[in-house]
XYZ file of C-alpha atoms in Angstrom:
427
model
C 54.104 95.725 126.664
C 51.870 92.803 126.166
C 52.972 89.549 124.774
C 51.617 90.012 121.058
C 51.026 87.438 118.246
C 53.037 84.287 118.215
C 54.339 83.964 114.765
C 56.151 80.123 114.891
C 58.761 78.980 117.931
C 62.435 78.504 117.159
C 64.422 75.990 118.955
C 61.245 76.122 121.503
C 61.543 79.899 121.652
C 57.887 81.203 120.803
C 59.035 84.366 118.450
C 55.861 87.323 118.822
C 54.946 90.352 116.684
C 53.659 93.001 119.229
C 50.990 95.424 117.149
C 53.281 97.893 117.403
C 55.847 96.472 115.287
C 54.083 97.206 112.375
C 54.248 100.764 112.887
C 57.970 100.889 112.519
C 58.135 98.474 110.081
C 55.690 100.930 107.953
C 58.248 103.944 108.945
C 61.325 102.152 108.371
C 59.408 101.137 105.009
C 59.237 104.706 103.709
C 62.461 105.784 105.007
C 64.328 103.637 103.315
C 62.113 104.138 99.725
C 63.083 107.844 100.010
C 66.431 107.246 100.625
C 66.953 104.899 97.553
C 64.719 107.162 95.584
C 66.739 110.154 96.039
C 69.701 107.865 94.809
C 67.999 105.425 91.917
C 65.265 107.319 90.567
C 67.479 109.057 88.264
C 68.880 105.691 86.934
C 65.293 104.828 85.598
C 64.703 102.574 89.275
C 60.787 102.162 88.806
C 59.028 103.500 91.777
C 57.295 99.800 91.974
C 60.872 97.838 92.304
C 62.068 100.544 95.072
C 59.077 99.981 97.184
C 59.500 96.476 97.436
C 63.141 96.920 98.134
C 62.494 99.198 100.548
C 60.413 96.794 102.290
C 62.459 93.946 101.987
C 65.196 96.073 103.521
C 63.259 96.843 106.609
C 62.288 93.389 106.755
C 65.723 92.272 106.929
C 67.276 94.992 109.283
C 64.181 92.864 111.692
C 65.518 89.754 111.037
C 68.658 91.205 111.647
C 67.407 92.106 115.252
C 65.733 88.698 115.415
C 69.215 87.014 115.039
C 70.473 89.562 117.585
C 67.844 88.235 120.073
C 68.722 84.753 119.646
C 71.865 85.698 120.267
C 70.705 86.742 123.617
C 68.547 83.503 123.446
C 70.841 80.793 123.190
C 73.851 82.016 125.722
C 70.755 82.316 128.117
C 70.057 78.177 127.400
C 73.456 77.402 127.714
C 73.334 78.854 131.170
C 70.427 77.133 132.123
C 68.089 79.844 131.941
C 64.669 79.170 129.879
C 63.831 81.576 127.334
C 59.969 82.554 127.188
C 59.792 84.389 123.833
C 61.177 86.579 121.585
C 59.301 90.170 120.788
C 59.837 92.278 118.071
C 57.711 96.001 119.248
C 58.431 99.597 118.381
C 62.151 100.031 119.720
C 63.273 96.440 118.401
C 62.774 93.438 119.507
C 63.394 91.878 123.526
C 64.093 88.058 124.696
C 62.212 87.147 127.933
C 63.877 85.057 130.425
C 62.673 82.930 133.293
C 65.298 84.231 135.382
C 68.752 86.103 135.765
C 71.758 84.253 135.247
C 73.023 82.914 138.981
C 76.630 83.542 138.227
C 78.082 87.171 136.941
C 80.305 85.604 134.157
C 77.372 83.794 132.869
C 75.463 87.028 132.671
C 78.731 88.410 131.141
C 78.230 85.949 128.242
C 74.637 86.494 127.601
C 74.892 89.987 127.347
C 77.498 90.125 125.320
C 75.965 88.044 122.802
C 73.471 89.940 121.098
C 76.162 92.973 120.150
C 78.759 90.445 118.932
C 75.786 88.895 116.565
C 74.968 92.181 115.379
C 78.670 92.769 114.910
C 79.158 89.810 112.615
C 76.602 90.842 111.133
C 78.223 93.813 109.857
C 81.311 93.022 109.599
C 79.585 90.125 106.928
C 77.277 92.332 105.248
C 79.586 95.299 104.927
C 82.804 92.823 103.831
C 80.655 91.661 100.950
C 78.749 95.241 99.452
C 81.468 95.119 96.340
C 80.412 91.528 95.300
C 76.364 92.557 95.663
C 76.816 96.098 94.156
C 78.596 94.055 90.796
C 75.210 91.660 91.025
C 73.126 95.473 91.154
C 73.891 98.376 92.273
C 70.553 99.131 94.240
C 71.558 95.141 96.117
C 74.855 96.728 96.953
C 73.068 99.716 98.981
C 70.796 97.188 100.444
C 73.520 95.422 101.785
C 75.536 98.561 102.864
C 72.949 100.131 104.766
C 71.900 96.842 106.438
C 75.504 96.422 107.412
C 75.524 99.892 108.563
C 72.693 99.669 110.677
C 73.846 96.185 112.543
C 76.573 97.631 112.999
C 74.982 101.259 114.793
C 72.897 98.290 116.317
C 76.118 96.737 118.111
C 77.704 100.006 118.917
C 74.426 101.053 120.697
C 73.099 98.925 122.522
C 76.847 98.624 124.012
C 76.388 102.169 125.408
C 76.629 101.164 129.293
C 73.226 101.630 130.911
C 70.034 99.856 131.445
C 68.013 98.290 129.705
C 70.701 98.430 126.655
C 72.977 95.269 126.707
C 76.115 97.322 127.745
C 74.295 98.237 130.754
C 73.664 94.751 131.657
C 77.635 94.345 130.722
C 78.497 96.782 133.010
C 75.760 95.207 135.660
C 77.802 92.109 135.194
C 81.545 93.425 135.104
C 80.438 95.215 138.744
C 78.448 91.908 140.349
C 81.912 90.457 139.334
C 84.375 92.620 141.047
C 82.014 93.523 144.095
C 80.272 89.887 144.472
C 76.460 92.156 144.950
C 74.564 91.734 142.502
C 72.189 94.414 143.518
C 75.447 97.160 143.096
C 75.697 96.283 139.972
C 72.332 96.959 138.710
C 72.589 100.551 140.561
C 75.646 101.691 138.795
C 74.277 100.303 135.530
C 70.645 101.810 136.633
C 72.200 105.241 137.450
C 74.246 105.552 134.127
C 70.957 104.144 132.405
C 69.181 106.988 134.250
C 71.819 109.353 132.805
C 71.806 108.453 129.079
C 68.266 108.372 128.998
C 67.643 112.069 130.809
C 70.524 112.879 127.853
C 68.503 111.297 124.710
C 65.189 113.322 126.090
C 67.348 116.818 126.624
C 69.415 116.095 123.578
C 65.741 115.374 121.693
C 63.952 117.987 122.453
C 66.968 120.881 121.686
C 67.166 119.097 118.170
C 63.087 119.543 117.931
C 62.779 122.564 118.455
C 65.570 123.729 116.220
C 64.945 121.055 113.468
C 61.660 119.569 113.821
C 63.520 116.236 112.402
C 61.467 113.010 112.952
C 64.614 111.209 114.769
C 64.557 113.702 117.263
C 61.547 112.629 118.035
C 62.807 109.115 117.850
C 65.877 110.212 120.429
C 63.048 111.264 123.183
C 60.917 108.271 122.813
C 64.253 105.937 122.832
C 65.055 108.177 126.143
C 61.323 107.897 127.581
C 61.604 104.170 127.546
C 65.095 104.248 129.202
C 63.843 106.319 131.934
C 60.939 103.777 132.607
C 63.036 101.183 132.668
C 65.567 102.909 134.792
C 62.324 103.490 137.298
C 61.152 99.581 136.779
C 64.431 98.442 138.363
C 64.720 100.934 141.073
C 61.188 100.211 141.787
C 62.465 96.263 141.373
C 65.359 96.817 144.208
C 63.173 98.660 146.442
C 61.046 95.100 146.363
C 63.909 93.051 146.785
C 64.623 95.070 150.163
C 61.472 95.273 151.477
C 61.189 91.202 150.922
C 64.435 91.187 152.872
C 64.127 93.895 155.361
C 60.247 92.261 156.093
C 59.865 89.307 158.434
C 57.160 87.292 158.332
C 55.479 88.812 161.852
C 55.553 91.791 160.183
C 52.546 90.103 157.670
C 50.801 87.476 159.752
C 47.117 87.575 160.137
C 45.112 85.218 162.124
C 42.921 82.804 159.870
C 42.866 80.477 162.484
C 40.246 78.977 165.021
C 40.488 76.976 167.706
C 38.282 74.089 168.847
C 38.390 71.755 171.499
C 39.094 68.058 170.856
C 35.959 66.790 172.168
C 33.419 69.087 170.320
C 31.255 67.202 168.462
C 31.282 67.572 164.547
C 27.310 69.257 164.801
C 29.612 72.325 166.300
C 32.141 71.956 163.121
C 29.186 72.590 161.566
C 27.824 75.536 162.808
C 30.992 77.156 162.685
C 31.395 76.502 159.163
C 27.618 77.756 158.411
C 28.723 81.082 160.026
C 31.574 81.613 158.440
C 31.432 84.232 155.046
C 31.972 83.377 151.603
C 35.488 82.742 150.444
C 38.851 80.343 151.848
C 37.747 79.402 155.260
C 39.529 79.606 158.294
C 42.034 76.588 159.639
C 40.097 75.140 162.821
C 43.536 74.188 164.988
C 42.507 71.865 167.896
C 43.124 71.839 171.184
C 42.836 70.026 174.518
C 44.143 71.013 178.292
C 45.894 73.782 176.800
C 47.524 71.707 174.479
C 47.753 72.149 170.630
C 46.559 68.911 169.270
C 45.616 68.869 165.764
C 43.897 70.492 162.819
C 41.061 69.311 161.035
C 39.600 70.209 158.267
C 35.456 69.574 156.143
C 35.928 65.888 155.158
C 34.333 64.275 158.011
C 31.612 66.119 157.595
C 31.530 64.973 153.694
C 31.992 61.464 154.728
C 29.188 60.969 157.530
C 25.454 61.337 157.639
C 24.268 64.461 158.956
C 22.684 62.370 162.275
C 26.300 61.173 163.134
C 27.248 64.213 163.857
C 26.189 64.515 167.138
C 28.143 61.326 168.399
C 31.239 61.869 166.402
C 34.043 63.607 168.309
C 36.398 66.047 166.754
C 39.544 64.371 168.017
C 38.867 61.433 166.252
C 39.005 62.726 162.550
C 41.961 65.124 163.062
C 45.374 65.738 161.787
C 48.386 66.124 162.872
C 49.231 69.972 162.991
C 52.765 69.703 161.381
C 50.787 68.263 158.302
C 49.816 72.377 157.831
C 52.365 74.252 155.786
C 54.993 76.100 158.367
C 56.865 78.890 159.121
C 58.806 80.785 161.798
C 58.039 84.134 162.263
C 61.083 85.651 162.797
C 61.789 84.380 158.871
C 62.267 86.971 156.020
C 59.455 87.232 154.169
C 61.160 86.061 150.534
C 61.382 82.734 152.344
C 57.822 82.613 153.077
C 57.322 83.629 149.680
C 59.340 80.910 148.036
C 57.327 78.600 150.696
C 54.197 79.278 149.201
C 55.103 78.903 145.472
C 57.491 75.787 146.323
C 57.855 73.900 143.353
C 55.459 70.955 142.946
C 53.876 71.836 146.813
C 52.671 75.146 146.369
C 50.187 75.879 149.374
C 47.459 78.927 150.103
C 48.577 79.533 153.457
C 51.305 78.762 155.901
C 50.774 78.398 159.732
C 52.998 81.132 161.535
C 54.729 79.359 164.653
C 56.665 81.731 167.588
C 59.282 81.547 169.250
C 58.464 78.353 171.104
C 57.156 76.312 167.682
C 53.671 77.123 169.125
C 51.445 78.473 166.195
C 50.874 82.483 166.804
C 48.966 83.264 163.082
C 48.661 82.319 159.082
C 50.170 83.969 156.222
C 48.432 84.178 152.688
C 49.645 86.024 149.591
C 47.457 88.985 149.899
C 48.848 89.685 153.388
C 52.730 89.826 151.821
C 51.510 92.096 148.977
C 50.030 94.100 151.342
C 53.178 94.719 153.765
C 55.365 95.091 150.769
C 53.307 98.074 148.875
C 52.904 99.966 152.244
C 56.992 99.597 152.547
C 56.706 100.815 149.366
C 54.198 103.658 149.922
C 51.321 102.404 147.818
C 47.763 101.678 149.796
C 45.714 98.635 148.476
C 42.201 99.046 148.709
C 40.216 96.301 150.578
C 37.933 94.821 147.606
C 41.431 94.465 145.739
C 42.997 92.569 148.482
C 39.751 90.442 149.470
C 39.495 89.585 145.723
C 42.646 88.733 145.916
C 42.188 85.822 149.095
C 39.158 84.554 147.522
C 41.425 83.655 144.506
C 44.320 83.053 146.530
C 46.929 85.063 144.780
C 49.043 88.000 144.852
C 46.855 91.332 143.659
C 47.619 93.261 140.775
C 49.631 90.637 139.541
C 52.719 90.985 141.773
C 55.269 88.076 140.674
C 56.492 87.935 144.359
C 58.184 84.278 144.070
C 59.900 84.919 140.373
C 61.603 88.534 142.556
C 62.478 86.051 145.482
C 63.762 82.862 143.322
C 66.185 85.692 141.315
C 67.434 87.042 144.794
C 68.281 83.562 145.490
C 69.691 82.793 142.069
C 71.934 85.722 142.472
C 73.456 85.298 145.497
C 71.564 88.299 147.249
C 70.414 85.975 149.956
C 71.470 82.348 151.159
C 70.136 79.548 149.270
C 68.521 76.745 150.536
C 67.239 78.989 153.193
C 63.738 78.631 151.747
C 63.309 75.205 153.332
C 61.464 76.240 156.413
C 58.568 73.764 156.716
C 58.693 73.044 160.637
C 57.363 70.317 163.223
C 55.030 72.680 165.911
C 55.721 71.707 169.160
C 52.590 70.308 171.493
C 53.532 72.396 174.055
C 51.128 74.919 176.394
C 48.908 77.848 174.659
């Protein structure tokens, strides 16, 4: 959808307009002029005062979904989870979280917050349309049909499917009685799926017998359920490949090997004929035996007529200083291993059975495994742009998918911690 203009931040929550937005407000606008037209006109209403009522109607009825957002917002901070922004597009308005709620009651709670906002809401507004229709009788049907629609805005977005907050209420009550997670989004994905294929049907007979504008408005609402409804089956068919996936399954080798006593003038020459982009690890060896890695710096620090003299052995590393991993580990780990928190690394060293290293692992390599799982073919320049930068291609938020399985309980946690000692043993 695209993250829009940032308008001003409540309690740290940057709150956006999307372009979009404007569009219904324009709609919504109108609608409500000819609707208090058809009433007021008669009473001598001047078309000038029922404009700008209708405007500050619509205006309302958005902060109205603004507050229902925040409702959203501020369960999520209670539970720990930070809040990105705040939206306000074409179908409403949507709250953007770091990261699903680790616990189903807490997910309970923020879910259910945004309906029971809009239902106070209503229950205010609609509680207190005598007192404003005494003040005026157009402010009175201002406030009715603003408590009206807060409270359509409760009672549908508690209709139990995905994305709409009763879906994720459902999602919850299920994680809750099963303990997955995962079966609760299905259920609440498959009656999503449902409601959605029944706002498009339901649209389109009322089209073509009506022409009305909302059924129009019942088809788009039932287009967007249906793409989110394909969003999170595409989203659990991630999580399982990421589980299913091991990290042999990935591995490339961007390794070399040198021996211990090669001079540095050969560290040379094998970076000179090396192409463009993250060079290869040189691992180093002796006797059979892994020794080290090293790396450019010695050939940064010394004259160029050192070279010759200088011995590789004696400017390496030790190889458990490279980033680890066993290949026999699910890939999400080696995911979460990459984008570790405050030690993120390009690459990890692949070790085998016997802690002896048998290939490297980069981002592009993951991506690349999961989308064939997946049935989608990258094309080369896509995934070699992608290892020159050293990220996932097209954008693939691998490590937020893996953090939320771990959040949720879908796999073990703490079972990310997979940095390992390689063994000197025999090649």
């Amino acid at each position: 959808m695209g993250e829009g203009w940032q308008l001003l931040t409540i309690r740290g929550i940057p709150l956006r307009i999307h372009p979009s937005w404007f569009v219904i407000l324009g709609l919504a606008t109108l609608a409500f002029q000819q609707q208090f037209a058809a009433e007021f006109a008669a009473r001598g209403s001047a078309a000038p005062l029922l404009w700008l009522v209708a405007l500050a109607t619509a205006l309302l009825l958005f902060v109205s979904v603004l507050l229902h957002e925040l409702g959203h917002s501020v369960a999520a901070l209670s539970q720990g989870v930070k809040v990105r922004s705040i939206t306000l597009f074409l179908l409403g308005g949507v709250a953007s979280v770091e990261r699903e709620c680790s616990r189903a009651s807490g997910a309970l709670l923020v879910a259910a917050a945004g309906p029971a906002v809009s239902l106070a809401l209503a229950g205010l507004l609609i509680g207190s349309r005598h007192g404003a229709a005494h003040l005026s009788p157009l402010l009175g049907a201002m406030v009715t049909e603003l408590g009206t629609l807060n409270l359509v805005l409760a009672l549908f977005n508690l209709l139990p499917g995905l994305p709409l907050d009763g879906g994720l209420i459902l999602k919850a009550l299920v994680w809750q009685w099963t303990g997955s997670q995962r079966k609760g989004t299905q259920v609440a994905t498959a009656t999503g799926r449902f409601l959605s294929l029944l706002a498009v049907g339901l649209g389109t007979v009322l089209l073509l017998r009506s022409g009305s504008v909302g059924s129009l408005w019942l088809i788009l609402l039932g287009w967007f359920g249906l793409g989110s409804a394909r969003n999170q089956t595409q989203m659990l068919a991630l999580q399982q490949a990421l589980k299913d996936l091991t990290v042999r399954d990935a591995a490339r080798r961007r390794f070399r090997v040198l021996e211990a006593g090669a001079s540095l003038r050969d560290l040379s020459r094998i970076r000179i004929g090396e192409a463009k982009g993250p060079a290869d690890w040189l691992l180093v060896c002796e006797g059979g035996r892994w020794r080290g890695v090293i790396d450019d710096a010695a050939l940064s620090a010394l004259p160029v007529q050192c070279w010759d003299q200088e011995r590789v052995e004696d400017h390496m590393r030790p190889l458990d200083s490279l980033p680890s991993i066993r290949e026999d580990a699910p890939l999400w780990q080696a995911v979460l291993q990459l984008d570790r928190e405050g030690d993120p690394a390009s690459r990890l060293l692949v070790l085998g059975p016997a802690g002896l290293p048998s290939g490297t692992l980069e981002r592009p390599e993951i991506a690349e495994v999961v989308l064939a799982r997946l049935g989608v073919k990258l094309p080369p320049p896509l995934l070699e742009a992608a290892r020159r930068q050293g990220s996932y291609p097209l954008g693939m938020a691998l490590a937020q998918v893996a953090r939320a399985m771990v959040a949720s309980g879908d796999v073990a946690s703490g079972a990310d911690d997979t940095r390992l000692a390689p063994a000197a043993g025999q090649r």
